[in-house]
PDB file of C-alpha atoms in Angstrom:
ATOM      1  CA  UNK A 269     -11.023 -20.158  -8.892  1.00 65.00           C
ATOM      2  CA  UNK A 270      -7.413 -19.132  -8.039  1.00 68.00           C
ATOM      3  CA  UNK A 271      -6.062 -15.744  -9.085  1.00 71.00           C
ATOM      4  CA  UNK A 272      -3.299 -16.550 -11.654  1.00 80.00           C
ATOM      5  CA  UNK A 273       0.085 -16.145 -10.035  1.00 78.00           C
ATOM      6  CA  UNK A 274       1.271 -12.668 -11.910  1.00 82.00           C
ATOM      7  CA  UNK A 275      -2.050 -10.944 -10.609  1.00 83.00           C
ATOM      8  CA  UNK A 276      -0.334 -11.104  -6.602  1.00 85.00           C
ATOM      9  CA  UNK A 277       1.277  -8.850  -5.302  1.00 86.00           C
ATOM     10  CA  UNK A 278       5.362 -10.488  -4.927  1.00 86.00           C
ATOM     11  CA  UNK A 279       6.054  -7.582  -1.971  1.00 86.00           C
ATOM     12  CA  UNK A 280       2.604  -7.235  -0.730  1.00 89.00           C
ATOM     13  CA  UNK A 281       1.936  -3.842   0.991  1.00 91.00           C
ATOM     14  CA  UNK A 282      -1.237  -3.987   3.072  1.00 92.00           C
ATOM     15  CA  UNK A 283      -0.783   0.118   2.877  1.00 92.00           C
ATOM     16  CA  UNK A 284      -0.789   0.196  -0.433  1.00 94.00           C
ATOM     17  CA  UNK A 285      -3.359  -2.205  -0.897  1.00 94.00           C
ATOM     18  CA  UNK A 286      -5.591  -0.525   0.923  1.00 95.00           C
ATOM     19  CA  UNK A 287      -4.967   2.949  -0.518  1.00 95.00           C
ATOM     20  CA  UNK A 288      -5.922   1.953  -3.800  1.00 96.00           C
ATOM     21  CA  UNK A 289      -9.233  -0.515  -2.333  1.00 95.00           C
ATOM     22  CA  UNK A 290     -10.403   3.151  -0.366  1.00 94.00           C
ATOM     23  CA  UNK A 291     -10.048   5.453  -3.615  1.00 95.00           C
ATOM     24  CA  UNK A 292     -12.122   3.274  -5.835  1.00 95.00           C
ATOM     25  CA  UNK A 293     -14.171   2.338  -2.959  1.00 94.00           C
ATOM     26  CA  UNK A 294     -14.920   6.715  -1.860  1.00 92.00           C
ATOM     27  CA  UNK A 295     -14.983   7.213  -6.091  1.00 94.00           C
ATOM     28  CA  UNK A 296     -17.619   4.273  -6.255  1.00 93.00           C
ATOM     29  CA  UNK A 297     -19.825   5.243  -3.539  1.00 92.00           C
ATOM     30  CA  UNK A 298     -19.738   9.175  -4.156  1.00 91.00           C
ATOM     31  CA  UNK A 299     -21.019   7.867  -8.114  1.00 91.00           C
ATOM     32  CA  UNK A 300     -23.952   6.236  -6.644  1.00 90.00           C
ATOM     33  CA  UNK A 301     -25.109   8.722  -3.948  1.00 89.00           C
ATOM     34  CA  UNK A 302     -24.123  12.443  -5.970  1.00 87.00           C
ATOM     35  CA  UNK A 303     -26.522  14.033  -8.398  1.00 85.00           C
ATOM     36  CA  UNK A 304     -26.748  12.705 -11.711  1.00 84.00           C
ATOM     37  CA  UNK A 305     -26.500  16.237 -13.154  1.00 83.00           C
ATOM     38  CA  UNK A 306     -23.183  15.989 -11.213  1.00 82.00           C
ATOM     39  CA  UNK A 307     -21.804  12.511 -12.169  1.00 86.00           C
ATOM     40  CA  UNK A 308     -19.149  12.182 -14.768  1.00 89.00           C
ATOM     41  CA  UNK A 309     -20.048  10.012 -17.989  1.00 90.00           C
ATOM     42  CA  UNK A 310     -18.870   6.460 -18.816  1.00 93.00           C
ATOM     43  CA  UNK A 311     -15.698   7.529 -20.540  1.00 95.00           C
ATOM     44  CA  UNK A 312     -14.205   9.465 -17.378  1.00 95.00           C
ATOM     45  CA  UNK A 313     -15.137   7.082 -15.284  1.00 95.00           C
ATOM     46  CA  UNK A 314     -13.172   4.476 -17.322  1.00 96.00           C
ATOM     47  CA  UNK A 315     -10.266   6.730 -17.639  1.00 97.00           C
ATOM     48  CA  UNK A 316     -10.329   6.971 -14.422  1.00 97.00           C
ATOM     49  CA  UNK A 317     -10.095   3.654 -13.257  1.00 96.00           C
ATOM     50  CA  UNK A 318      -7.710   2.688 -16.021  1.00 97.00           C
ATOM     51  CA  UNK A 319      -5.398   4.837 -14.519  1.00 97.00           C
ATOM     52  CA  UNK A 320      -5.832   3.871 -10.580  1.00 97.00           C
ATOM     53  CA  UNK A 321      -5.305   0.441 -12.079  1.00 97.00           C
ATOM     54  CA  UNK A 322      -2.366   0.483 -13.907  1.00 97.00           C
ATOM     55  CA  UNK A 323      -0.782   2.133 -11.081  1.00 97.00           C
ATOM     56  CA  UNK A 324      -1.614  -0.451  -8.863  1.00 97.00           C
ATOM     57  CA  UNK A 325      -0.576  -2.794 -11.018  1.00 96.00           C
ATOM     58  CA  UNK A 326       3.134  -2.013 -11.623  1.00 96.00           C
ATOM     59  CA  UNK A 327       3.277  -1.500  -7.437  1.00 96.00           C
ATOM     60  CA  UNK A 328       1.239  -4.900  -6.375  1.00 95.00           C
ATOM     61  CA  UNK A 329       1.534  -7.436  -9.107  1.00 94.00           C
ATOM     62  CA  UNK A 330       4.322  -9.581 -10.659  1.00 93.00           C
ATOM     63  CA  UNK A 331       5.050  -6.263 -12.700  1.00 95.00           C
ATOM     64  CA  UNK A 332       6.596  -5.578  -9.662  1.00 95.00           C
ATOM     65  CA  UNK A 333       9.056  -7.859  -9.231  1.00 94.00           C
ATOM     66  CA  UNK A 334      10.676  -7.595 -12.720  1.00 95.00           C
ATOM     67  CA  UNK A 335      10.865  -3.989 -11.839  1.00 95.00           C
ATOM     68  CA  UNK A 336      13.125  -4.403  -8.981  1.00 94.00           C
ATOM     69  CA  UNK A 337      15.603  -6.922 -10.911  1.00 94.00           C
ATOM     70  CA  UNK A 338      15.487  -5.268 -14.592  1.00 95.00           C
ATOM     71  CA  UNK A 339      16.439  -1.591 -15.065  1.00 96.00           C
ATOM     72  CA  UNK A 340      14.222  -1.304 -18.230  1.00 97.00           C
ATOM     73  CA  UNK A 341      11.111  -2.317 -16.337  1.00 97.00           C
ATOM     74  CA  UNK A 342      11.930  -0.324 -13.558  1.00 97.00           C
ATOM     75  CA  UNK A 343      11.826   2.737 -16.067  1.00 97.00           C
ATOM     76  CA  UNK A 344       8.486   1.590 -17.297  1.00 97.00           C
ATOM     77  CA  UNK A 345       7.134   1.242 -13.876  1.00 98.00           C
ATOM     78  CA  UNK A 346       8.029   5.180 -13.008  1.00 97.00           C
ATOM     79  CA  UNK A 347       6.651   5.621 -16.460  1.00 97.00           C
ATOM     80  CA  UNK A 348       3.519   4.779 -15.218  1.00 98.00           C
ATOM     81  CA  UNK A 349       3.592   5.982 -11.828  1.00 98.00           C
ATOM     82  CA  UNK A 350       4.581   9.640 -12.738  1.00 97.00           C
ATOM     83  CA  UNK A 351       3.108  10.192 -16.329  1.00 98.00           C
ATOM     84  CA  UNK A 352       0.913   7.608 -17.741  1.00 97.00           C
ATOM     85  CA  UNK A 353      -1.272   6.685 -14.664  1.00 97.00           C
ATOM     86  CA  UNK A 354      -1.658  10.237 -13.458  1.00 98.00           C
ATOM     87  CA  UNK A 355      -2.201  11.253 -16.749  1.00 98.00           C
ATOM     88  CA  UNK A 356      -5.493   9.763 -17.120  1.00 97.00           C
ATOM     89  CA  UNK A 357      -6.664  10.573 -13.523  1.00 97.00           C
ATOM     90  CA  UNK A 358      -6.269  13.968 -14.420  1.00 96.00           C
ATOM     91  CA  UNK A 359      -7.845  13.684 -17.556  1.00 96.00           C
ATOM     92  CA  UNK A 360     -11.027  11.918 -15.877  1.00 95.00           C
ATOM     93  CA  UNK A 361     -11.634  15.148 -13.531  1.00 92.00           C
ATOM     94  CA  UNK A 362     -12.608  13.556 -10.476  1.00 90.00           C
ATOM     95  CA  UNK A 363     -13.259  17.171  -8.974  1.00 85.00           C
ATOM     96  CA  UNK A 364     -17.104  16.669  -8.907  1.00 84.00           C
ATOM     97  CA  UNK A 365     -16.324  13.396  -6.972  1.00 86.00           C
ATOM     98  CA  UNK A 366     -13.768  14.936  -5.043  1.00 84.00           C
ATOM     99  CA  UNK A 367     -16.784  17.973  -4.205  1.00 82.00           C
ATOM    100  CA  UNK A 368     -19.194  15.236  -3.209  1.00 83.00           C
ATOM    101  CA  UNK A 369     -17.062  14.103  -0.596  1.00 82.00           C
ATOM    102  CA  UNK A 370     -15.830  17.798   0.671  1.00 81.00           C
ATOM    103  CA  UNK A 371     -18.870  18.935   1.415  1.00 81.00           C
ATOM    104  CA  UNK A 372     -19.806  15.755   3.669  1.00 81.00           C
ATOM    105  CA  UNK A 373     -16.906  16.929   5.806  1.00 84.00           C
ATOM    106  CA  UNK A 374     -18.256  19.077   8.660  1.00 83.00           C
ATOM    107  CA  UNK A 375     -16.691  22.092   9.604  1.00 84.00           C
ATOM    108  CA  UNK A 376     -14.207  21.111  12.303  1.00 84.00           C
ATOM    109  CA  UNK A 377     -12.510  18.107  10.221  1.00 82.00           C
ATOM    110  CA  UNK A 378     -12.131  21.298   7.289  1.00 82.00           C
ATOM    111  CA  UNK A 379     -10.298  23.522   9.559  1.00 83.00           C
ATOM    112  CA  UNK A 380      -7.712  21.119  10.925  1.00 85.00           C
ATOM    113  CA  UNK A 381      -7.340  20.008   7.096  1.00 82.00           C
ATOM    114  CA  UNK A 382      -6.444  23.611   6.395  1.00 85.00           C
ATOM    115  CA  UNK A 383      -2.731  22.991   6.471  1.00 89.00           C
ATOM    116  CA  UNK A 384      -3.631  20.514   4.048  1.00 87.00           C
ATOM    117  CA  UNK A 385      -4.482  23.161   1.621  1.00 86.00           C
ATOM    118  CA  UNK A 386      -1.545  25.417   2.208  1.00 91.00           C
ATOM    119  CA  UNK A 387       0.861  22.467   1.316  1.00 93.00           C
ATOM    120  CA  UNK A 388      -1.175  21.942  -1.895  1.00 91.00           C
ATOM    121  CA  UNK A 389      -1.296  25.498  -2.771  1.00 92.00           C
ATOM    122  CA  UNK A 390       2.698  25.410  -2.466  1.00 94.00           C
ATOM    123  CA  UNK A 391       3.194  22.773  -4.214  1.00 93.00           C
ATOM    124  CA  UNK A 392       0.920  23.751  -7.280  1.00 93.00           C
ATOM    125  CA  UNK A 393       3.120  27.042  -7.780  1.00 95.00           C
ATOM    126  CA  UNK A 394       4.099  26.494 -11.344  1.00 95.00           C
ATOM    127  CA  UNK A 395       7.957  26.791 -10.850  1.00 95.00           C
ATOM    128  CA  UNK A 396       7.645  24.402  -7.419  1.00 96.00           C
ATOM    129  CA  UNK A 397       5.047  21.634  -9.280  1.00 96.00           C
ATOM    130  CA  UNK A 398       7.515  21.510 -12.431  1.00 96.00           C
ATOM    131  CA  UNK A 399      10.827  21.957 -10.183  1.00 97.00           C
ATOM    132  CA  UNK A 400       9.560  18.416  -7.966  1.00 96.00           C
ATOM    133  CA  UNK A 401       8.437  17.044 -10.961  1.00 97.00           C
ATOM    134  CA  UNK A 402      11.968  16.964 -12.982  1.00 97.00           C
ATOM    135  CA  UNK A 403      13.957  16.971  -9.762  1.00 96.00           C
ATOM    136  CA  UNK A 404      12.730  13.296  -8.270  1.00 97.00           C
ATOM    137  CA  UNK A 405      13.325  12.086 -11.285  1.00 97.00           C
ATOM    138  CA  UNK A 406      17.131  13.086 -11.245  1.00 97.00           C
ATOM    139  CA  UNK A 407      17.062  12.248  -7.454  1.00 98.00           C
ATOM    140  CA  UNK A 408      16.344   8.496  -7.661  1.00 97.00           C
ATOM    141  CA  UNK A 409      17.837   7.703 -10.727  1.00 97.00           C
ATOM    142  CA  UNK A 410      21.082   9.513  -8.948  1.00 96.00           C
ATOM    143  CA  UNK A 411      23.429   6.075  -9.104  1.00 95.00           C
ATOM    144  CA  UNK A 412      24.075   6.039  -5.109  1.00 95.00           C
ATOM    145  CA  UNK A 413      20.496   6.867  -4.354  1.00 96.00           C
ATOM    146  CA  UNK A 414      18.662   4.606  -6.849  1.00 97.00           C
ATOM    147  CA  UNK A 415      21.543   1.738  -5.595  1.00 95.00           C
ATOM    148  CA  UNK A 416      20.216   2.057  -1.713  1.00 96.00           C
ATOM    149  CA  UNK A 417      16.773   2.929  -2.697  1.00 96.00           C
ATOM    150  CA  UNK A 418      16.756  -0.783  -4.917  1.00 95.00           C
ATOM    151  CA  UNK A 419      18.211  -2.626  -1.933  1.00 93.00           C
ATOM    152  CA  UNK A 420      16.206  -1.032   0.823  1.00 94.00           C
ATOM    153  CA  UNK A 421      12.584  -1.927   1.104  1.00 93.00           C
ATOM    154  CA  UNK A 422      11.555   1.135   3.023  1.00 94.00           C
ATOM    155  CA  UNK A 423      13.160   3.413   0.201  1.00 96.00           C
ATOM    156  CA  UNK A 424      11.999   1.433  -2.281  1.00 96.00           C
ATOM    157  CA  UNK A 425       8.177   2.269  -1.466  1.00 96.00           C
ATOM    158  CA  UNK A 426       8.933   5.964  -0.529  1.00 97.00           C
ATOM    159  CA  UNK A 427      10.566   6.353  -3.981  1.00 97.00           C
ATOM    160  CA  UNK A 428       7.782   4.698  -5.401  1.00 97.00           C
ATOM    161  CA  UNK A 429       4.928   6.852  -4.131  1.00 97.00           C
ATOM    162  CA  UNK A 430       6.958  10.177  -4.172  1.00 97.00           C
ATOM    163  CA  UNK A 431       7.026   9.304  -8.148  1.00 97.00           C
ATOM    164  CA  UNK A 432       2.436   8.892  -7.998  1.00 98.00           C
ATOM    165  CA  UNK A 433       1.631  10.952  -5.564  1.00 97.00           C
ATOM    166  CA  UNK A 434       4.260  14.020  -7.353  1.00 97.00           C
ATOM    167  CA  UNK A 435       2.971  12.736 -10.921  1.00 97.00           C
ATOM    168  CA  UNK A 436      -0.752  13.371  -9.423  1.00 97.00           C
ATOM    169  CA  UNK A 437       0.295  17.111  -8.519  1.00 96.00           C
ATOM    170  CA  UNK A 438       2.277  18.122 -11.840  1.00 97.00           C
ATOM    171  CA  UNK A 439      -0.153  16.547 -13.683  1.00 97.00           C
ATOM    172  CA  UNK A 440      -3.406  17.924 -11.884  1.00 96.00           C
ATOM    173  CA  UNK A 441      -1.903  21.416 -12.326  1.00 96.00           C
ATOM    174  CA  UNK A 442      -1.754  20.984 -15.981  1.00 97.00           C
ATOM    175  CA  UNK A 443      -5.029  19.324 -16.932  1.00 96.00           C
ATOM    176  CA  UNK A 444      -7.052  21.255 -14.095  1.00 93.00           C
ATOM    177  CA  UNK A 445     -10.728  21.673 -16.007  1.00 91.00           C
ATOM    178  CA  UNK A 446     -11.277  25.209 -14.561  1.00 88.00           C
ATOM    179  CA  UNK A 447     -10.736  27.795 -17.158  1.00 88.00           C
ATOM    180  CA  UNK A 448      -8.239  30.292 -16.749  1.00 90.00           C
ATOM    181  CA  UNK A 449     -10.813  33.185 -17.918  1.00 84.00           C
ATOM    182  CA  UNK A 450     -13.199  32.360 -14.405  1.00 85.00           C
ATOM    183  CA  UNK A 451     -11.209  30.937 -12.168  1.00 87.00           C
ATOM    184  CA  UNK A 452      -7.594  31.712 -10.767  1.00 88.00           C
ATOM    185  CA  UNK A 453      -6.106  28.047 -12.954  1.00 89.00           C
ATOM    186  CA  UNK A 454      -2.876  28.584 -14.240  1.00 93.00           C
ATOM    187  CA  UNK A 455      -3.213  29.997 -18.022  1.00 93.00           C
ATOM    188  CA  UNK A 456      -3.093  28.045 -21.261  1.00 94.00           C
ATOM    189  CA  UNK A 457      -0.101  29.420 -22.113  1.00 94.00           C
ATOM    190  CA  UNK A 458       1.784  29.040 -18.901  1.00 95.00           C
ATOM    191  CA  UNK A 459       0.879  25.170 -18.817  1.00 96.00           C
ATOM    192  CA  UNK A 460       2.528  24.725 -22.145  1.00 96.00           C
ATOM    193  CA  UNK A 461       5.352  26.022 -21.282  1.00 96.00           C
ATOM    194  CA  UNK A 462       6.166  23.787 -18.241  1.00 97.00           C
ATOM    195  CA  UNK A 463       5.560  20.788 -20.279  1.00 97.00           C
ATOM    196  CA  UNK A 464       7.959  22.007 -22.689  1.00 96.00           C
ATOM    197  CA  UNK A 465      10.297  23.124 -20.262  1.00 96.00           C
ATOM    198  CA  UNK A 466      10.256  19.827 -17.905  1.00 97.00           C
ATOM    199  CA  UNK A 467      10.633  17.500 -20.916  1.00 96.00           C
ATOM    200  CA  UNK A 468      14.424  19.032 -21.732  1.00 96.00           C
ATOM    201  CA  UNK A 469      15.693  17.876 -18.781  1.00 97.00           C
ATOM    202  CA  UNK A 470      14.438  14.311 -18.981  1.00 96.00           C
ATOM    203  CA  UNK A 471      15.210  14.092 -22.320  1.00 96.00           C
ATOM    204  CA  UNK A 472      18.901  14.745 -21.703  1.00 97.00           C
ATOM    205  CA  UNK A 473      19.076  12.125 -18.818  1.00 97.00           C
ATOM    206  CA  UNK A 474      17.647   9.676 -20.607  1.00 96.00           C
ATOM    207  CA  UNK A 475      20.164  10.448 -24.037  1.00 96.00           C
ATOM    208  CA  UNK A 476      23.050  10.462 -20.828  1.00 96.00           C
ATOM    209  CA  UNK A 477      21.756   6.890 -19.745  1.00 96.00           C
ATOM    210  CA  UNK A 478      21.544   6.137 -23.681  1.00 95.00           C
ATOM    211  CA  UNK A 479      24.720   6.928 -24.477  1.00 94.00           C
ATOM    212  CA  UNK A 480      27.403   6.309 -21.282  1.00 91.00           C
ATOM    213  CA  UNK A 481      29.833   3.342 -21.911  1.00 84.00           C
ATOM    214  CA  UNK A 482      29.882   1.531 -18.677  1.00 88.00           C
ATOM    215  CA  UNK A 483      27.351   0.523 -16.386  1.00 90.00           C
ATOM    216  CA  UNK A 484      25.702   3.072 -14.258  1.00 93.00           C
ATOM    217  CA  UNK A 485      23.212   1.324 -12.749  1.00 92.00           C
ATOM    218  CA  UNK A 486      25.027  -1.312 -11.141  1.00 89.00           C
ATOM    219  CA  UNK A 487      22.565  -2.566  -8.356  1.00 92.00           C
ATOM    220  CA  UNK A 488      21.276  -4.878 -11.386  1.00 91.00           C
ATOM    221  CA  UNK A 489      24.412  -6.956 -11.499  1.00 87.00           C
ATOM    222  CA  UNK A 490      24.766  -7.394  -7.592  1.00 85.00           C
ATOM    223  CA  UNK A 491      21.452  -8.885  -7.195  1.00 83.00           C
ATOM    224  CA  UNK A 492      20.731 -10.480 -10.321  1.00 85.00           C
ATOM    225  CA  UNK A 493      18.569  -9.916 -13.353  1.00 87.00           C
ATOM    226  CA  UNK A 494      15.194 -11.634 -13.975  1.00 88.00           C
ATOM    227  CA  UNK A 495      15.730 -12.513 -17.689  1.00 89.00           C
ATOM    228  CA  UNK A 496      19.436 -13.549 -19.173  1.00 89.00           C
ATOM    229  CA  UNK A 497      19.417  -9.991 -21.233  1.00 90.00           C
ATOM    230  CA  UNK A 498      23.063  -8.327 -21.470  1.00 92.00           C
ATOM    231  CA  UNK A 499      23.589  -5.537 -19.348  1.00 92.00           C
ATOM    232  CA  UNK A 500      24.388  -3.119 -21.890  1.00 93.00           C
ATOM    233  CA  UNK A 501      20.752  -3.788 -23.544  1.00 94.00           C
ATOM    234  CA  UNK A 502      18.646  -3.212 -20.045  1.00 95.00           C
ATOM    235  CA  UNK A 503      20.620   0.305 -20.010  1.00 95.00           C
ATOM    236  CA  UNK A 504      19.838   0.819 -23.294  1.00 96.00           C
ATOM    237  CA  UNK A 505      15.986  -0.015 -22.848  1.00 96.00           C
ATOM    238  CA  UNK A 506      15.621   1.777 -19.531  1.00 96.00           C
ATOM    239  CA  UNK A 507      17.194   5.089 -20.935  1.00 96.00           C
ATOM    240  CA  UNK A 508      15.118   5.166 -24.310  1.00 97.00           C
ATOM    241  CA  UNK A 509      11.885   4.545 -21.695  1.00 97.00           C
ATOM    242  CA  UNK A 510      13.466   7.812 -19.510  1.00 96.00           C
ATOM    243  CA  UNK A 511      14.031   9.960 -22.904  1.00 96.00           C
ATOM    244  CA  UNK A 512      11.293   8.959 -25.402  1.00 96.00           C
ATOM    245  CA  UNK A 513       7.865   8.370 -24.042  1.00 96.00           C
ATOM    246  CA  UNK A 514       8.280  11.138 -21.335  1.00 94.00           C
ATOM    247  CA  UNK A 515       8.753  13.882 -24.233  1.00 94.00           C
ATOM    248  CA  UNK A 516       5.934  12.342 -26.419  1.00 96.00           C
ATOM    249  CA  UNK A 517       3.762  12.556 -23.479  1.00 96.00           C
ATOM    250  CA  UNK A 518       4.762  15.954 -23.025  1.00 96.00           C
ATOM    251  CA  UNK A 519       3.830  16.755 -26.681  1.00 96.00           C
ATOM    252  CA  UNK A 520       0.510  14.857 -26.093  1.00 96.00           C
ATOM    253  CA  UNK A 521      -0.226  17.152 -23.189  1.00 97.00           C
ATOM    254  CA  UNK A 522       0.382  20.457 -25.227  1.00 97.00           C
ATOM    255  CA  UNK A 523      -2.333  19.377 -27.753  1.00 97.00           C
ATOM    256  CA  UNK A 524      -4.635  18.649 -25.264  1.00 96.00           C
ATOM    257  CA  UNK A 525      -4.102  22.062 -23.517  1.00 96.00           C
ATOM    258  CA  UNK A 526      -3.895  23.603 -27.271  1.00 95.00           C
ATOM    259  CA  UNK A 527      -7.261  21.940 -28.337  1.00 93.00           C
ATOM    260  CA  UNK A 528      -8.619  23.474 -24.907  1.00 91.00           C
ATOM    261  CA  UNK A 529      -7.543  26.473 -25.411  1.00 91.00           C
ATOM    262  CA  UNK A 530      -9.282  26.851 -29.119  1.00 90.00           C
ATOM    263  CA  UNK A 531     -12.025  25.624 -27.590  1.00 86.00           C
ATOM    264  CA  UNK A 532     -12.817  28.325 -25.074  1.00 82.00           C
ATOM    265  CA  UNK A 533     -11.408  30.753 -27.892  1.00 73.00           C
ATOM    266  CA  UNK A 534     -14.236  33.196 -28.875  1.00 62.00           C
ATOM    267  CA  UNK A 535     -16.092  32.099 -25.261  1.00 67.00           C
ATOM    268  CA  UNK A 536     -14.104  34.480 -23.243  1.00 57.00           C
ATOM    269  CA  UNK A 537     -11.236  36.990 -23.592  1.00 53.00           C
ATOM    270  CA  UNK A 538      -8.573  35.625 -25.865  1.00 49.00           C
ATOM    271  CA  UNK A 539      -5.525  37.564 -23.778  1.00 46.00           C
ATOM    272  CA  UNK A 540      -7.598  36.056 -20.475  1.00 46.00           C
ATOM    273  CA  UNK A 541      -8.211  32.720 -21.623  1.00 43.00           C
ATOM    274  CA  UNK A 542      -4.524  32.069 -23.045  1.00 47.00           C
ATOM    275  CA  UNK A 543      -2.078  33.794 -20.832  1.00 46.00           C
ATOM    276  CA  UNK A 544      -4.086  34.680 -17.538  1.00 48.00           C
ATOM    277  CA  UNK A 545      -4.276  32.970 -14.611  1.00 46.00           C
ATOM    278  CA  UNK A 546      -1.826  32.239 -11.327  1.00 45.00           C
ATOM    279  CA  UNK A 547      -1.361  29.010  -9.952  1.00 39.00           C
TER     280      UNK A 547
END
């Protein structure tokens, strides 16, 4: 049976394809083989795959292809890439899988990984995670940068998995499952801050986008758009997808950290469990 035509990949990326064939494929195997004490349930395990998915899906389907010739889709792709899909792989906690396949490592392979771990633990600082996560947002959707980053393949992928791989971090940071009142995760309190503080910022690009007169995303007209849809409404689109969904997501992720927090409330101390914790 032939795979319909919008399941294929229109710039197909063995990389990429087989990044997303070796997570599934570690995540799949370290199910079967760890514990079942240790094994998430049904509805992480779901989540996340859903969100591995839909990632691959805007980078190596048709999705992909409307992205590069329609402004508004090209929002929704990042939309996914750096909120939505890392959103629910963060949610899932795929730490116990993640443990599974740490402690298989032997001792060597963890020491030259160490710099590994100092480049994480940099990047998780809260002011460095939320700095990255507005800042590459600004960066390619900079007029002369998104222009050559559009009409260059090679930038076109970087910019693409710069958006996961930094939505991955933010988002990891702010969902971690450790509590605050054991561990050294950054505190309840701390986390919803950043989320308010990094949805400002995209909230006032995408009401710039919104509201600007001309064009400012001209790479759209030089190579053509997909569908016959006036230029004017693509801008329009793609900057209510870079100011609405971002903050609502933002707003989603307080409650969840909120309904955490009230959770562990009583469990441990309140002034630990809320405001304690370092990155």
């Amino acid at each position: 049976m032939p795979v319909p035509s919008y399941l294929l990949p229109y710039d197909f990326s063995p990389l990429t394809l087989l990044s997303y064939v070796l997570v599934l494929g570690f995540y799949g195997v370290a199910l079967l083989r760890m514990p079942e004490q240790d094994r998430p349930g049904p509805g992480r395990i779901v989540t996340f795959t859903l969100g591995v998915m839909l990632c691959y899906a805007v980078m190596q389907t048709r999705f992909d292809y409307y992205s590069q010739y329609m402004f508004f889709v090209h929002r929704g792709q990042h939309l996914i890439l750096h909120h939505l899909g890392p959103i629910l792989i963060a949610l899932s906690n795929p730490l116990p899988v993640m443990r599974f396949w740490y402690q298989k490592i032997s001792p060597s392979v963890r020491y030259w990984l160490q710099p590994l771990g100092w480049i994480y633990r940099i990047l998780q600082q809260p002011f460095i995670a939320s700095f990255l996560f507005v800042e590459l947002i600004y960066f390619w959707l900079w007029p002369p940068i998104h222009f050559d980053a559009m009409l260059s393949r090679q930038l076109y992928w970087i910019m693409n998995w710069s958006m996961l791989l930094d939505g991955l971090l933010f988002w990891w940071l702010i969902f971690d499952p450790r509590s605050p009142a054991l561990t050294n995760a950054l505190g309840y309190g701390k986390r919803i801050l950043l989320l308010a503080l990094v949805a400002i910022p995209q909230m006032i690009l995408g009401a710039w986008i919104v509201f600007s007169r001309g064009m400012v995303y001209d790479v759209y007209e030089v190579c053509g758009r997909a569908w016959p849809m006036p230029p004017e409404t693509d801008q329009l689109l793609g900057g209510l997808l870079t100011w609405i969904p971002p903050a609502m997501m933002s707003i989603i992720g307080i409650l969840i950290v909120l309904r955490r927090a009230m959770h562990e409330d009583g469990k441990f101390p309140k002034s630990r469990s809320l405001a304690g914790g370092n990155a």
